Short mmCIF file of C-alpha atoms in Angstrom, two decimals:
data_model
loop_
_atom_site.label_atom_id
_atom_site.label_comp_id
_atom_site.label_asym_id
_atom_site.label_seq_id
_atom_site.Cartn_x
_atom_site.Cartn_y
_atom_site.Cartn_z
CA MET B 266 -0.21 0.29 0.19
CA ALA B 267 2.86 2.12 0.86
CA ASN B 268 4.35 1.13 -2.20
CA LEU B 269 1.13 2.50 -4.12
CA VAL B 270 1.55 5.69 -2.45
CA GLU B 271 4.64 7.10 -3.20
CA ARG B 272 4.23 5.85 -7.12
CA GLU B 273 0.97 7.38 -6.78
CA ARG B 274 3.37 10.53 -5.20
CA ASP B 275 5.93 10.62 -7.42
CA LYS B 276 3.86 10.40 -10.78
CA MET B 277 1.75 12.88 -9.70
CA LYS B 278 5.34 15.24 -9.12
CA LYS B 279 6.60 14.12 -12.40
CA ILE B 280 2.95 15.79 -13.70
CA ILE B 281 3.77 18.95 -11.90
CA THR B 282 7.00 19.00 -13.21
CA ILE B 283 5.97 18.83 -16.87
CA ALA B 284 3.32 21.43 -16.74
CA ILE B 285 4.76 24.21 -14.35
CA PHE B 286 7.94 23.45 -17.30
CA PHE B 287 5.80 23.58 -20.80
CA LEU B 288 4.54 27.01 -18.78
CA ILE B 289 8.32 28.23 -19.11
CA ALA B 290 8.33 27.47 -22.05
CA LEU B 291 4.65 29.34 -23.18
CA LEU B 292 6.31 32.63 -21.13
CA ALA B 293 9.36 31.97 -23.14
CA LEU B 294 8.07 31.51 -26.86
CA SER B 295 5.70 34.83 -25.61
CA TYR B 296 8.67 37.23 -25.00
CA PHE B 297 10.84 36.28 -27.92
CA LYS B 298 8.02 36.43 -29.73
CA ASP B 299 7.05 39.75 -29.07
CA ALA B 300 10.97 40.36 -28.73
CA ILE B 301 11.20 39.71 -32.54
CA VAL B 302 8.21 40.58 -33.98
CA LYS B 303 8.39 44.39 -32.00
CA GLY B 304 12.62 44.38 -33.93
CA MET B 305 11.50 43.72 -37.34
CA VAL B 306 8.14 46.15 -36.97
CA GLU B 307 10.58 48.58 -35.31
CA ASN B 308 13.57 47.35 -38.79
CA GLY B 309 10.72 47.42 -40.78
CA VAL B 310 9.31 51.29 -40.77
CA GLU B 311 12.90 52.92 -39.49
CA PHE B 312 13.50 51.06 -43.13
CA VAL B 313 10.50 52.47 -45.50
CA THR B 314 10.43 56.43 -43.34
CA GLY B 315 14.14 57.15 -42.40
CA LEU B 316 13.22 57.59 -38.83
CA GLN B 317 13.47 56.65 -35.07
CA LEU B 318 10.72 55.09 -33.42
CA LYS B 319 9.82 53.71 -30.44
CA MET B 320 6.63 51.72 -29.51
CA LYS B 321 4.83 51.15 -25.85
CA GLY B 322 4.50 48.36 -26.02
CA LEU B 323 3.94 45.41 -28.17
CA ASN B 324 1.72 41.91 -27.54
CA VAL B 325 1.95 38.62 -29.71
CA GLY B 326 -1.11 36.03 -29.97
CA LEU B 327 0.39 33.14 -29.09
CA THR B 328 -2.95 31.18 -30.37
CA ARG B 329 -4.48 33.88 -33.20
CA ASN B 330 -2.41 36.04 -35.43
CA ILE B 331 -2.54 39.28 -33.65
CA ILE B 332 -0.47 41.50 -32.84
CA ASP B 333 -1.62 45.24 -31.40
CA ILE B 334 0.63 47.21 -30.99
CA GLU B 335 0.20 50.51 -28.28
CA GLY B 336 1.60 54.43 -28.62
CA LEU B 337 3.71 54.36 -31.62
CA LYS B 338 5.76 57.39 -32.17
CA ILE B 339 8.58 58.67 -35.03
CA PHE B 340 10.90 61.24 -34.22
CA ASN B 341 11.30 63.78 -36.45
CA PRO B 342 15.42 63.98 -37.09
CA THR B 343 17.54 65.68 -34.85
CA ASP B 344 17.60 69.01 -35.46
CA PHE B 345 13.97 69.65 -34.72
CA VAL B 346 12.44 71.06 -31.10
CA GLU B 347 9.41 69.36 -31.70
CA LYS B 348 10.85 65.68 -30.56
CA VAL B 349 7.66 63.52 -32.94
CA MET B 350 6.00 63.49 -35.98
CA VAL B 351 3.43 60.88 -35.69
CA ASP B 352 1.70 59.44 -33.17
CA MET B 353 0.49 55.74 -32.91
CA PRO B 354 -1.91 54.93 -29.92
CA GLU B 355 -3.26 51.69 -31.30
CA VAL B 356 -1.91 50.13 -34.85
CA TYR B 357 -3.67 46.17 -34.73
CA ILE B 358 -2.32 43.26 -37.40
CA ASN B 359 -3.86 39.93 -38.01
CA TYR B 360 -0.93 38.73 -41.00
CA ASP B 361 -0.44 35.78 -43.20
CA PRO B 362 1.86 33.27 -40.61
CA VAL B 363 3.83 31.57 -42.93
CA SER B 364 4.18 35.15 -44.92
CA ILE B 365 6.04 35.93 -42.82
CA MET B 366 8.22 33.25 -42.68
CA ARG B 367 8.42 33.85 -47.33
CA GLY B 368 9.59 37.11 -46.31
CA ASP B 369 6.81 37.74 -48.44
CA PRO B 370 4.66 39.82 -45.66
CA HIS B 371 0.25 38.92 -46.00
CA LEU B 372 -1.62 41.33 -43.44
CA LYS B 373 -5.12 40.37 -43.87
CA LYS B 374 -6.28 43.33 -41.45
CA LEU B 375 -4.63 46.06 -40.64
CA ARG B 376 -5.96 48.56 -38.28
CA ILE B 377 -4.49 52.18 -37.42
CA TYR B 378 -4.86 55.26 -35.52
CA LEU B 379 -2.83 58.12 -35.89
CA ASN B 380 -4.13 61.23 -33.77
CA GLU B 381 -1.71 63.68 -34.95
CA LEU B 382 1.01 63.91 -37.32
CA MET B 383 3.41 67.33 -36.06
CA VAL B 384 4.74 69.26 -40.05
CA VAL B 385 7.59 71.25 -38.51
CA LYS B 386 9.91 73.98 -40.40
CA ASN B 387 12.63 74.72 -37.95
CA ALA B 388 14.72 77.84 -37.58
CA GLU B 389 16.68 77.13 -40.31
CA GLY B 390 13.28 76.65 -42.79
CA LYS B 391 13.77 73.05 -43.32
CA LEU B 392 10.50 70.31 -42.85
CA ASN B 393 10.44 68.01 -40.97
CA LEU B 394 9.03 65.78 -44.41
CA HIS B 395 11.52 65.71 -46.39
CA ALA B 396 13.57 63.47 -44.11
CA LEU B 397 11.00 60.81 -45.15
CA LYS B 398 11.68 57.86 -47.86
CA VAL B 399 9.02 58.92 -49.87
CA VAL B 400 8.80 62.42 -50.28
CA LYS B 401 12.88 61.98 -51.37
CA ALA B 402 11.77 59.19 -53.84
CA SER B 403 9.18 61.30 -54.53
CA LYS B 404 11.71 64.83 -55.97
CA ARG B 405 14.22 61.80 -58.65
CA ASP B 406 12.77 61.96 -61.49
CA ASP B 407 11.50 59.04 -63.11
CA THR B 408 15.03 56.87 -65.24
CA GLN B 409 16.13 57.41 -61.03
CA GLN B 410 12.74 56.15 -59.56
CA GLU B 411 12.78 52.84 -61.85
CA LYS B 412 16.43 52.08 -60.42
CA THR B 413 15.75 52.78 -56.92
CA ALA B 414 12.41 51.44 -56.73
CA PRO B 415 12.13 48.61 -53.44
CA ALA B 416 11.23 45.32 -54.02
CA ARG B 417 7.18 44.93 -52.24
CA HIS B 418 7.82 43.89 -48.77
CA LEU B 419 3.97 43.77 -47.59
CA ARG B 420 0.98 43.28 -48.67
CA ILE B 421 -2.35 44.53 -46.70
CA ASP B 422 -6.57 43.36 -48.03
CA ASP B 423 -7.94 45.53 -45.44
CA LEU B 424 -6.84 48.93 -44.54
CA ARG B 425 -8.82 50.58 -41.63
CA LEU B 426 -7.30 53.84 -40.96
CA ARG B 427 -8.14 56.41 -38.23
CA ILE B 428 -6.85 59.80 -38.79
CA GLY B 429 -7.39 62.93 -35.31
CA LYS B 430 -5.07 66.18 -36.22
CA ALA B 431 -2.86 67.22 -37.94
CA VAL B 432 -0.49 70.40 -36.67
CA TYR B 433 1.86 72.92 -38.91
CA LYS B 434 4.54 74.60 -36.87
CA ASP B 435 6.39 76.88 -38.01
CA TYR B 436 10.18 78.54 -37.39
CA SER B 437 11.52 79.83 -39.47
CA LYS B 438 10.19 83.67 -38.69
CA GLY B 439 11.84 83.34 -35.35
CA SER B 440 9.92 82.15 -31.70
CA PRO B 441 7.40 81.30 -30.80
CA PRO B 442 6.93 79.84 -33.87
CA PHE B 443 3.49 80.15 -36.56
CA VAL B 444 0.77 77.24 -35.24
CA ARG B 445 -2.07 76.40 -37.15
CA GLU B 446 -4.48 72.96 -36.14
CA PHE B 447 -6.18 70.97 -37.87
CA TYR B 448 -8.70 68.57 -36.66
CA LEU B 449 -10.14 66.03 -39.32
CA ASN B 450 -11.41 63.04 -37.59
CA LEU B 451 -11.15 60.33 -40.97
CA ASP B 452 -11.59 57.06 -40.63
CA GLU B 453 -11.85 55.38 -44.43
CA ARG B 454 -11.25 51.81 -45.00
CA TYR B 455 -8.50 50.81 -48.35
CA SER B 456 -8.03 47.61 -49.50
CA ASP B 457 -5.41 45.59 -52.00
CA VAL B 458 -2.35 48.06 -50.33
CA ARG B 459 0.49 46.70 -52.37
CA SER B 460 3.74 48.35 -50.32
CA LEU B 461 4.79 49.69 -46.53
CA GLU B 462 6.13 52.56 -49.51
CA THR B 463 2.50 52.86 -50.34
CA LEU B 464 0.82 52.62 -46.65
CA VAL B 465 3.50 56.16 -45.58
CA SER B 466 2.07 57.70 -48.13
CA LEU B 467 -0.77 56.98 -48.17
CA ILE B 468 -1.19 58.69 -44.76
CA VAL B 469 0.69 61.50 -45.20
CA VAL B 470 -1.64 62.27 -48.35
CA ARG B 471 -4.93 61.57 -46.33
CA THR B 472 -3.90 63.70 -43.74
CA LEU B 473 -2.33 67.19 -45.56
CA ARG B 474 -5.35 66.19 -48.58
CA ASN B 475 -7.89 68.55 -46.24
CA THR B 476 -5.92 70.82 -45.08
CA ALA B 477 -4.11 74.27 -45.57
CA ILE B 478 -0.68 72.84 -45.07
CA ALA B 479 0.47 71.40 -47.92
CA GLY B 480 0.20 75.43 -48.48
CA LEU B 481 1.42 77.35 -45.98
CA ALA B 482 4.45 74.89 -45.92
CA ASN B 483 5.91 74.46 -49.32
CA PHE B 484 5.08 71.56 -49.85
CA ASP B 485 4.51 68.83 -53.37
CA LEU B 486 1.53 66.72 -53.33
CA GLY B 487 1.07 66.24 -55.64
CA SER B 488 4.08 63.69 -56.05
CA LEU B 489 2.39 62.11 -53.58
CA THR B 490 -0.80 60.96 -54.22
CA SER B 491 0.06 60.55 -58.24
CA ALA B 492 2.27 57.78 -57.13
CA ILE B 493 -0.87 56.51 -54.85
CA SER B 494 -3.49 56.75 -56.86
CA THR B 495 -5.17 53.37 -57.66
CA THR B 496 -5.19 52.67 -53.35
CA LEU B 497 -6.84 55.95 -53.44
CA LEU B 498 -9.17 55.16 -55.64
CA SER B 499 -10.25 51.92 -53.87
CA ALA B 500 -11.58 54.21 -50.68
CA GLU B 501 -12.35 57.24 -52.96
CA GLY B 502 -14.77 54.79 -55.52
CA ILE B 503 -16.86 54.38 -52.23
CA ALA B 504 -17.05 57.99 -51.89
CA GLU B 505 -17.21 59.79 -55.88
CA LYS B 506 -21.03 57.32 -55.85
CA GLY B 507 -22.58 59.30 -53.26
CA VAL B 508 -21.94 62.52 -54.77
CA GLY B 509 -22.82 61.54 -58.01
CA ILE B 510 -26.30 60.37 -56.48
CA THR B 511 -26.55 62.70 -54.25
CA ARG B 512 -26.83 65.74 -57.72
CA GLU B 513 -28.49 63.33 -59.72
CA ALA B 514 -30.46 63.36 -56.59
CA LEU B 515 -30.80 67.69 -56.17
CA LYS B 516 -31.33 68.11 -59.78
CA LYS B 517 -34.26 65.93 -59.45
CA THR B 518 -36.08 68.59 -55.87
CA THR B 519 -34.68 71.09 -57.62
CA GLU B 520 -37.03 70.57 -61.56
CA GLU B 521 -39.64 69.31 -59.16
CA THR B 522 -39.65 72.88 -57.07
CA LYS B 523 -38.42 74.59 -60.26
CA GLY B 524 -42.66 73.00 -61.37
CA ILE B 525 -44.34 73.96 -58.36
CA VAL B 526 -42.73 78.02 -58.72
CA GLU B 527 -44.89 77.95 -62.06
CA GLU B 528 -47.27 76.92 -61.15
CA LEU B 529 -47.87 79.56 -58.35
CA GLY B 530 -46.57 81.87 -60.91
CA SER B 531 -49.43 81.63 -63.53
CA ILE B 532 -52.67 81.05 -60.83
CA PHE B 533 -51.24 84.56 -59.17
CA LYS B 534 -50.93 86.18 -62.18
CA SER B 535 -54.02 84.91 -63.31
CA PRO B 536 -57.47 87.25 -62.65
CA PRO B 537 -59.66 86.47 -59.93
CA GLY B 538 -62.67 84.32 -60.75
CA SER B 539 -60.70 83.95 -64.94
CA LYS B 540 -60.08 80.65 -66.06
CA LYS B 541 -56.41 79.06 -66.58
CA ASP B 542 -57.21 77.56 -71.02
#
């Protein structure tokens, strides 16, 4: 009887030991997985933007192919007073793990919340946006672009882009700077985004397009816009359709109103008691 109890006790110890081992392995996997993915994201964004970034937190799901990023910030070059160019409190990624292993990332869903884009002109008249690699590339002529065109880094099936506001600060005429803020509150969806360069260009274009910043800063938004025209249409096609329907309804209402006015006019022009032909 004592031997049976001893064997059961040894068996239980083994089970507990194995459970603890797997728990430690799971925690280690979670830690290293987060660290590896964080490094990949940081290197990828820094490679495409040419700027440094930091993340407050990153969590990679163990059972689901999801990445949650908190507090992503992209910093200005060191010769700018304002430290942060881009403030993204939330980024959500649903990815295909096989594509990541192949080195050709495929994101099924990407949700970005851009709280603020800070556009700054420093005391020397330099604009922080000109430090972005996509902006530098857009200034090259077509031949140079063909020679330096990057390989496809990314494929995004469904992109949701939320943008809070854009801020412009101009230190070129002294301090305190000239400041303008534009509250956008955009919430848009795009499909089939084909590279990180397109994603960065899209964020810049959609943030500045409905503001006066490009004009105030003398920034060429047209070259970036033309480079992503196909991507813009994936969202703007819906808007254009809505505009067309609204215009048609307005035209119909105007014609009906015109008819009523003419009818009323003919009634009031007729003398009392007269009959209309």
